[in-house]
């Protein structure tokens, strides 16, 4: 009984979340998004390295040979957050800083289909979420 009463008057241990927005520590790995350049296009060079490096096969990229020169063009970029374990390998290996962790961590959903994000072609919903201002990993 004494223990219950003690806990009743302790401050809220979760810092008031969800009423008070939570800023996670620097280097936290959260939801993923493509990074975009000033021209509004993804920085991704369609090399496929992140897809091949993902231990969970969570990334699906479709590319095509560029018609106007060497290299490939990105047709679609999908990521299944239901498979992702937020290891960050895709962010680490990317030579173009094309993919990044965002400050968005509230991604739980009762619908399995909602875990599959189409990052390209981009919609408003898949543009980078508000960045964690303390995170160096966010390069938007
Ligand atoms: S996000 Fe980076 S690693 Fe992945 S395909 Fe694009 S350029 Fe390559
Ligand atoms: S964070 Fe890890 S598991 Fe998730 S998509 Fe990137 S490489 Fe795959």
Coordinates of N, CA, C and O and ligand atoms in Angstrom, one line a residue:
X1 N 0.8 -1.2 0.0 CA 0.0 0.0 0.0 C 0.9 1.3 0.0 O 0.6 2.2 -0.8
X2 N 1.9 1.2 0.9 CA 2.8 2.4 0.9 C 3.5 2.6 -0.4 O 3.7 3.7 -0.9
X3 N 3.9 1.5 -1.0 CA 4.5 1.6 -2.3 C 3.6 2.2 -3.4 O 4.0 3.0 -4.2
X4 N 2.3 1.8 -3.4 CA 1.4 2.3 -4.3 C 1.2 3.8 -4.1 O 1.2 4.6 -5.1
X5 N 1.1 4.2 -2.9 CA 0.9 5.7 -2.6 C 2.1 6.5 -3.0 O 2.0 7.5 -3.6
X6 N 3.3 5.9 -2.8 CA 4.6 6.6 -3.2 C 4.6 6.8 -4.7 O 4.9 7.9 -5.2
X7 N 4.2 5.8 -5.5 CA 4.2 5.9 -7.0 C 3.1 6.9 -7.5 O 3.3 7.5 -8.5
X8 N 2.0 7.0 -6.7 CA 1.0 7.9 -7.2 C 1.4 9.3 -7.3 O 1.0 10.1 -8.1
X9 N 2.3 9.7 -6.4 CA 2.8 11.1 -6.3 C 4.1 11.3 -7.0 O 4.6 12.4 -7.0
X10 N 4.7 10.3 -7.6 CA 5.9 10.5 -8.4 C 5.6 11.2 -9.7 O 4.5 11.0 -10.3
X11 N 6.5 12.0 -10.2 CA 6.3 12.6 -11.5 C 6.2 11.6 -12.6 O 6.8 10.5 -12.5
X12 N 5.5 11.9 -13.7 CA 5.3 11.0 -14.8 C 6.7 10.7 -15.4 O 7.4 11.5 -15.9
X13 N 7.0 9.4 -15.4 CA 8.4 9.0 -15.9 C 8.6 9.1 -17.4 O 9.7 9.1 -17.8
X14 N 7.5 9.2 -18.1 CA 7.7 9.3 -19.6 C 7.7 10.8 -20.1 O 7.6 11.0 -21.3
X15 N 7.9 11.7 -19.2 CA 8.1 13.1 -19.6 C 6.8 13.7 -20.2 O 6.9 14.7 -20.9
X16 N 5.7 13.2 -19.9 CA 4.4 13.8 -20.4 C 4.0 13.3 -21.7 O 3.0 13.8 -22.3
X17 N 4.8 12.4 -22.4 CA 4.4 11.8 -23.7 C 3.1 11.1 -23.6 O 2.9 10.4 -22.6
X18 N 2.1 11.2 -24.5 CA 2.2 11.8 -25.8 C 1.8 13.3 -25.8 O 1.9 13.9 -26.9
X19 N 1.3 13.8 -24.7 CA 0.9 15.2 -24.7 C 2.1 16.1 -25.0 O 2.0 17.2 -25.7
X20 N 3.3 15.8 -24.5 CA 4.5 16.6 -24.7 C 5.3 15.8 -25.8 O 5.7 14.7 -25.5
X21 N 5.5 16.4 -27.0 CA 6.3 15.7 -28.0 C 7.7 15.3 -27.5 O 8.3 16.1 -26.7
X22 N 8.1 14.1 -27.9 CA 9.4 13.6 -27.4 C 10.4 13.8 -28.4 O 10.2 13.5 -29.6
X23 N 11.6 14.3 -28.0 CA 12.7 14.4 -28.9 C 13.7 13.2 -28.5 O 14.2 13.2 -27.4
X24 N 13.9 12.3 -29.4 CA 14.8 11.2 -29.0 C 16.2 11.6 -29.1 O 16.6 12.5 -29.7
X25 N 17.1 10.8 -28.4 CA 18.5 11.2 -28.4 C 19.1 11.2 -29.7 O 18.6 10.5 -30.7
X26 N 20.2 11.9 -29.8 CA 21.0 11.9 -31.1 C 21.4 10.5 -31.4 O 21.6 9.7 -30.6
X27 N 21.4 10.2 -32.7 CA 21.7 8.9 -33.3 C 20.6 7.8 -33.1 O 20.8 6.7 -33.3
X28 N 19.4 8.3 -32.6 CA 18.3 7.3 -32.6 C 18.0 6.9 -34.0 O 18.0 7.8 -34.9
X29 N 17.6 5.7 -34.2 CA 17.2 5.2 -35.5 C 15.7 5.1 -35.6 O 15.1 4.3 -34.9
X30 N 15.1 5.9 -36.4 CA 13.7 6.0 -36.5 C 13.3 5.7 -38.0 O 14.0 5.1 -38.7
X31 N 12.1 6.0 -38.3 CA 11.6 5.8 -39.7 C 12.5 6.3 -40.7 O 13.3 7.2 -40.5
X32 N 12.4 5.8 -41.9 CA 13.3 6.1 -43.0 C 12.6 6.9 -44.1 O 11.4 6.8 -44.3
X33 N 13.4 7.8 -44.7 CA 12.9 8.6 -45.8 C 14.0 8.8 -46.8 O 15.2 8.8 -46.4
X34 N 13.7 9.1 -48.0 CA 14.7 9.6 -49.0 C 15.0 11.0 -48.7 O 14.2 11.8 -48.3
X35 N 16.2 11.4 -49.1 CA 16.6 12.8 -49.0 C 16.5 13.4 -50.3 O 16.7 12.8 -51.4
X36 N 16.1 14.7 -50.4 CA 15.9 15.4 -51.6 C 16.8 16.6 -51.8 O 17.1 17.2 -50.8
X37 N 17.2 16.8 -53.0 CA 18.0 18.0 -53.3 C 17.2 19.2 -53.5 O 16.0 19.2 -53.4
X38 N 17.9 20.3 -53.7 CA 17.2 21.6 -53.9 C 16.3 21.6 -55.1 O 15.3 22.3 -55.2
X39 N 16.6 20.7 -56.1 CA 15.8 20.6 -57.3 C 14.5 19.8 -57.1 O 13.7 19.6 -58.0
X40 N 14.3 19.3 -55.9 CA 13.1 18.5 -55.6 C 13.2 17.1 -56.0 O 12.2 16.3 -55.8
X41 N 14.4 16.7 -56.5 CA 14.6 15.3 -56.8 C 15.4 14.5 -55.8 O 16.1 15.1 -55.0
X42 N 15.2 13.2 -55.7 CA 15.9 12.5 -54.7 C 17.4 12.5 -54.9 O 17.8 12.5 -56.1
X43 N 18.2 12.5 -53.9 CA 19.6 12.4 -54.0 C 20.1 11.0 -54.4 O 21.2 10.8 -54.8
X44 N 19.2 10.0 -54.2 CA 19.5 8.6 -54.6 C 20.0 8.5 -56.0 O 19.4 9.1 -56.9
X45 N 21.1 7.7 -56.1 CA 21.7 7.5 -57.5 C 21.2 6.1 -58.1 O 21.8 5.7 -59.0
X46 N 20.3 5.5 -57.4 CA 19.7 4.2 -57.9 C 20.8 3.1 -58.1 O 20.7 2.3 -59.0
X47 N 21.8 3.1 -57.1 CA 22.8 2.1 -57.2 C 22.4 0.8 -56.7 O 23.0 -0.2 -57.0
X48 N 21.4 0.8 -55.8 CA 20.9 -0.5 -55.3 C 21.7 -1.0 -54.1 O 21.4 -2.1 -53.6
X49 N 22.7 -0.3 -53.6 CA 23.5 -0.8 -52.5 C 22.7 -1.0 -51.3 O 22.9 -2.0 -50.6
X50 N 21.8 -0.1 -51.0 CA 21.0 -0.2 -49.7 C 20.1 -1.5 -49.8 O 20.0 -2.2 -48.8
X51 N 19.6 -1.7 -51.0 CA 18.7 -2.9 -51.1 C 19.5 -4.2 -50.9 O 19.0 -5.1 -50.2
X52 N 20.7 -4.2 -51.5 CA 21.5 -5.4 -51.3 C 22.0 -5.6 -49.9 O 22.3 -6.7 -49.5
X53 N 22.2 -4.5 -49.2 CA 22.8 -4.5 -47.9 C 21.7 -4.8 -46.8 O 22.1 -5.2 -45.7
X54 N 20.5 -4.6 -47.1 CA 19.4 -4.8 -46.1 C 19.3 -6.2 -45.6 O 19.0 -7.1 -46.4
X55 N 19.6 -6.5 -44.4 CA 19.5 -7.9 -43.9 C 18.1 -8.5 -43.8 O 17.9 -9.7 -43.7
X56 N 17.1 -7.6 -43.9 CA 15.7 -8.0 -43.8 C 15.0 -8.0 -45.1 O 13.8 -8.2 -45.1
X57 N 15.7 -7.6 -46.2 CA 15.0 -7.5 -47.5 C 13.8 -6.6 -47.4 O 12.8 -6.9 -48.0
X58 N 14.0 -5.5 -46.7 CA 12.9 -4.6 -46.5 C 12.8 -3.5 -47.6 O 11.8 -2.8 -47.7
X59 N 13.8 -3.4 -48.4 CA 13.8 -2.4 -49.5 C 13.6 -3.0 -50.8 O 14.2 -4.1 -51.2
X60 N 12.8 -2.4 -51.6 CA 12.5 -2.8 -53.0 C 12.7 -1.6 -53.9 O 12.0 -0.6 -53.8
X61 N 13.7 -1.7 -54.8 CA 14.0 -0.6 -55.7 C 13.8 -1.1 -57.1 O 14.3 -2.2 -57.5
X62 N 13.2 -0.3 -58.0 CA 13.2 -0.6 -59.4 C 13.9 0.6 -60.1 O 13.6 1.7 -59.9
X63 N 14.9 0.2 -60.9 CA 15.6 1.2 -61.7 C 15.7 0.9 -63.2 O 15.4 -0.2 -63.6
X64 N 16.0 1.8 -63.9 CA 16.2 1.6 -65.4 C 17.4 2.4 -65.9 O 17.8 3.3 -65.2
X65 N 17.9 1.9 -67.0 CA 19.1 2.5 -67.5 C 18.8 3.9 -68.0 O 17.7 4.2 -68.6
X66 N 19.6 4.9 -67.6 CA 19.4 6.3 -68.0 C 19.5 6.4 -69.5 O 20.4 5.9 -70.1
X67 N 18.6 7.1 -70.1 CA 18.6 7.3 -71.6 C 19.6 8.4 -72.0 O 20.1 8.4 -73.1
X68 N 19.8 9.4 -71.1 CA 20.6 10.5 -71.5 C 22.0 10.4 -71.0 O 22.7 11.5 -70.9
X69 N 22.5 9.2 -70.7 CA 23.9 9.1 -70.3 C 24.1 7.9 -69.4 O 23.2 7.0 -69.3
X70 N 25.3 7.8 -68.8 CA 25.6 6.6 -68.0 C 24.8 6.7 -66.7 O 24.3 7.7 -66.3
X71 N 24.7 5.5 -66.0 CA 24.0 5.4 -64.7 C 22.6 5.0 -64.9 O 22.1 4.6 -66.0
X72 N 21.9 4.9 -63.8 CA 20.5 4.4 -63.8 C 19.6 5.5 -63.2 O 20.0 6.4 -62.5
X73 N 18.3 5.3 -63.5 CA 17.3 6.3 -63.0 C 16.4 5.5 -62.1 O 16.1 4.3 -62.3
X74 N 16.0 6.2 -61.0 CA 15.1 5.5 -60.0 C 13.7 5.6 -60.4 O 13.1 6.6 -60.6
X75 N 13.1 4.4 -60.6 CA 11.7 4.3 -61.0 C 10.8 4.2 -59.7 O 9.8 4.9 -59.6
X76 N 11.2 3.4 -58.8 CA 10.4 3.3 -57.6 C 11.3 2.8 -56.4 O 12.3 2.1 -56.6
X77 N 10.9 3.3 -55.2 CA 11.7 3.0 -54.0 C 10.7 2.7 -52.9 O 9.9 3.6 -52.5
X78 N 10.6 1.4 -52.5 CA 9.7 1.1 -51.5 C 10.4 0.5 -50.3 O 11.5 -0.2 -50.4
X79 N 9.9 0.7 -49.1 CA 10.5 0.2 -47.9 C 9.4 -0.4 -47.0 O 8.3 0.3 -46.9
X80 N 9.5 -1.5 -46.5 CA 8.5 -2.1 -45.6 C 9.0 -2.0 -44.2 O 9.9 -2.8 -43.7
X81 N 8.4 -1.1 -43.5 CA 8.8 -0.9 -42.1 C 8.4 -2.0 -41.2 O 8.8 -2.1 -40.1
X82 N 7.5 -2.9 -41.7 CA 7.1 -4.1 -40.9 C 8.2 -5.1 -40.9 O 8.3 -5.9 -40.0
X83 N 9.1 -5.0 -41.9 CA 10.3 -5.9 -41.9 C 11.5 -5.3 -41.3 O 12.4 -5.9 -40.8
X84 N 11.6 -4.0 -41.5 CA 12.8 -3.2 -41.1 C 13.0 -3.4 -39.6 O 12.1 -3.3 -38.7
X85 N 14.3 -3.6 -39.2 CA 14.7 -3.6 -37.8 C 15.5 -2.4 -37.4 O 16.2 -2.4 -36.4
X86 N 15.5 -1.4 -38.2 CA 16.1 -0.1 -37.9 C 17.6 -0.3 -37.6 O 18.1 0.4 -36.7
X87 N 18.3 -1.1 -38.3 CA 19.7 -1.4 -38.1 C 20.5 -0.2 -38.6 O 21.7 0.0 -38.2
X88 N 20.0 0.5 -39.6 CA 20.7 1.7 -40.1 C 21.8 1.4 -41.2 O 22.5 2.3 -41.7
X89 N 21.9 0.1 -41.6 CA 22.9 -0.3 -42.6 C 22.6 0.5 -43.9 O 23.6 0.9 -44.6
X90 N 21.4 0.6 -44.3 CA 21.1 1.3 -45.6 C 21.6 2.7 -45.6 O 22.1 3.2 -46.6
X91 N 21.4 3.4 -44.4 CA 21.9 4.7 -44.3 C 23.4 4.8 -44.4 O 24.0 5.6 -45.0
X92 N 24.0 3.8 -43.7 CA 25.5 3.8 -43.6 C 26.2 3.6 -45.0 O 27.2 4.2 -45.3
X93 N 25.6 2.7 -45.8 CA 26.3 2.3 -47.0 C 26.0 3.2 -48.1 O 26.7 3.2 -49.1
X94 N 25.0 4.0 -48.0 CA 24.6 4.9 -49.2 C 25.7 5.9 -49.5 O 26.1 6.7 -48.7
X95 N 26.2 5.9 -50.7 CA 27.3 6.8 -51.1 C 26.8 8.2 -51.4 O 27.6 9.1 -51.7
X96 N 25.5 8.3 -51.5 CA 24.9 9.6 -51.9 C 24.1 10.3 -50.9 O 23.5 11.3 -51.1
X97 N 24.2 9.8 -49.6 CA 23.3 10.4 -48.6 C 21.9 10.4 -49.0 O 21.2 11.4 -48.7
X98 N 21.5 9.4 -49.7 CA 20.1 9.4 -50.4 C 19.0 8.9 -49.5 O 17.9 9.1 -49.7
X99 N 19.4 8.2 -48.4 CA 18.4 7.7 -47.5 C 18.8 8.1 -46.1 O 20.0 8.1 -45.7
X100 N 17.8 8.4 -45.2 CA 18.1 8.9 -43.9 C 17.1 8.4 -42.9 O 15.9 8.1 -43.3
X101 N 17.5 8.4 -41.6 CA 16.5 8.3 -40.6 C 15.8 9.6 -40.4 O 16.4 10.7 -40.5
X102 N 14.5 9.6 -40.1 CA 13.8 10.8 -39.8 C 13.6 10.9 -38.2 O 13.9 9.9 -37.5
X103 N 13.0 11.9 -37.8 CA 12.6 12.0 -36.4 C 11.3 11.4 -36.1 O 10.8 11.5 -35.0
X104 N 10.7 10.7 -37.0 CA 9.4 10.1 -36.9 C 9.5 8.7 -36.3 O 10.0 7.8 -37.0
X105 N 8.9 8.5 -35.2 CA 9.0 7.1 -34.6 C 7.6 6.6 -34.3 O 7.5 5.4 -33.9
X106 N 6.6 7.3 -34.5 CA 5.2 6.8 -34.2 C 4.6 6.1 -35.4 O 3.8 6.7 -36.1
X107 N 5.1 4.9 -35.7 CA 4.8 4.3 -37.0 C 3.9 3.0 -36.8 O 3.7 2.3 -37.7
X108 N 3.5 2.7 -35.6 CA 2.7 1.5 -35.4 C 1.4 1.7 -36.0 O 0.8 2.8 -36.1
X109 N 0.9 0.6 -36.6 CA -0.4 0.7 -37.3 C -1.1 -0.7 -37.2 O -0.4 -1.7 -37.2
X110 N -2.4 -0.7 -37.1 CA -3.1 -2.0 -37.1 C -3.2 -2.6 -38.5 O -3.5 -3.8 -38.6
X111 N -2.9 -1.9 -39.5 CA -3.0 -2.4 -40.9 C -1.7 -2.7 -41.5 O -0.8 -1.8 -41.7
X112 N -1.4 -4.0 -41.8 CA -0.1 -4.4 -42.3 C 0.2 -3.6 -43.6 O 1.4 -3.3 -43.8
X113 N -0.7 -3.3 -44.4 CA -0.5 -2.6 -45.6 C 0.1 -1.2 -45.4 O 0.9 -0.7 -46.2
X114 N -0.2 -0.6 -44.3 CA 0.3 0.7 -44.0 C 1.8 0.8 -43.6 O 2.4 1.8 -43.5
X115 N 2.4 -0.4 -43.4 CA 3.8 -0.4 -43.1 C 4.7 -0.3 -44.4 O 5.9 -0.1 -44.3
X116 N 4.1 -0.5 -45.5 CA 4.8 -0.4 -46.8 C 4.8 1.0 -47.3 O 3.7 1.5 -47.7
X117 N 5.9 1.6 -47.3 CA 6.0 3.0 -47.7 C 6.6 3.1 -49.1 O 7.6 2.5 -49.4
X118 N 5.9 3.9 -50.0 CA 6.4 4.2 -51.3 C 7.2 5.5 -51.2 O 6.5 6.6 -51.1
X119 N 8.5 5.5 -51.1 CA 9.2 6.7 -51.0 C 9.5 7.4 -52.3 O 9.8 8.6 -52.3
X120 N 9.4 6.6 -53.4 CA 9.5 7.2 -54.7 C 8.7 6.4 -55.7 O 8.9 5.2 -55.6
X121 N 7.9 7.0 -56.5 CA 7.6 8.4 -56.6 C 7.0 8.9 -55.3 O 6.2 8.3 -54.7
X122 N 7.5 10.1 -54.9 CA 7.2 10.7 -53.6 C 5.8 11.3 -53.6 O 5.3 11.8 -54.6
X123 N 5.1 11.1 -52.5 CA 3.9 11.8 -52.2 C 4.2 12.7 -51.0 O 5.2 12.6 -50.4
X124 N 3.2 13.5 -50.7 CA 3.4 14.4 -49.6 C 3.6 13.6 -48.3 O 4.5 13.9 -47.5
X125 N 2.9 12.4 -48.2 CA 3.0 11.6 -47.0 C 4.4 11.0 -46.9 O 4.8 10.6 -45.8
X126 N 5.1 10.8 -48.0 CA 6.4 10.1 -47.9 C 7.6 11.0 -48.0 O 8.7 10.6 -48.1
X127 N 7.3 12.3 -48.0 CA 8.4 13.3 -47.9 C 9.0 13.2 -46.5 O 8.3 12.8 -45.6
X128 N 10.2 13.6 -46.3 CA 10.8 13.4 -45.0 C 10.0 14.0 -43.9 O 9.5 15.1 -44.0
X129 N 9.8 13.2 -42.8 CA 9.0 13.7 -41.7 C 9.8 14.7 -40.9 O 11.0 14.9 -41.1
X130 N 9.2 15.5 -40.0 CA 9.9 16.5 -39.3 C 11.1 15.9 -38.6 O 11.1 14.8 -38.0
X131 N 12.2 16.5 -38.8 CA 13.5 16.0 -38.4 C 13.7 16.1 -36.9 O 13.1 17.1 -36.3
X132 N 14.4 15.2 -36.3 CA 14.8 15.3 -34.9 C 15.9 16.3 -34.9 O 17.0 16.1 -35.4
X133 N 15.7 17.5 -34.4 CA 16.7 18.6 -34.5 C 18.1 18.2 -33.8 O 19.1 18.8 -34.2
X134 N 18.1 17.3 -33.0 CA 19.3 16.9 -32.3 C 20.1 15.8 -33.0 O 21.1 15.4 -32.6
X135 N 19.5 15.3 -34.1 CA 20.1 14.2 -34.8 C 21.0 14.6 -36.0 O 20.5 15.2 -36.9
X136 N 22.2 14.2 -35.9 CA 23.1 14.5 -37.0 C 22.8 13.6 -38.2 O 23.2 14.0 -39.3
X137 N 22.1 12.5 -37.9 CA 21.8 11.6 -39.1 C 20.8 12.2 -40.0 O 20.7 11.8 -41.1
X138 N 20.1 13.2 -39.6 CA 19.1 13.8 -40.4 C 19.8 14.8 -41.3 O 20.3 15.8 -40.8
X139 N 19.7 14.6 -42.6 CA 20.5 15.5 -43.5 C 19.6 16.2 -44.4 O 20.0 16.5 -45.5
X140 N 18.3 16.4 -44.1 CA 17.4 17.1 -45.0 C 17.7 18.6 -45.0 O 18.2 19.1 -44.1
Ligands
LIG1 S1 19.5 5.3 -51.4 FE1 21.7 5.3 -51.6 S2 22.4 3.2 -51.5 FE2 20.2 3.2 -51.9 S3 20.0 3.0 -54.1 FE3 19.9 5.2 -53.6 S4 22.1 5.9 -53.8 FE4 22.1 3.7 -53.7
LIG2 S1 17.4 0.1 -41.4 FE1 18.3 -2.0 -41.7 S2 16.6 -3.4 -41.8 FE2 15.8 -1.3 -42.1 S3 15.7 -1.0 -44.3 FE3 17.7 -0.2 -43.6 S4 19.1 -1.9 -43.8 FE4 17.0 -2.7 -43.9

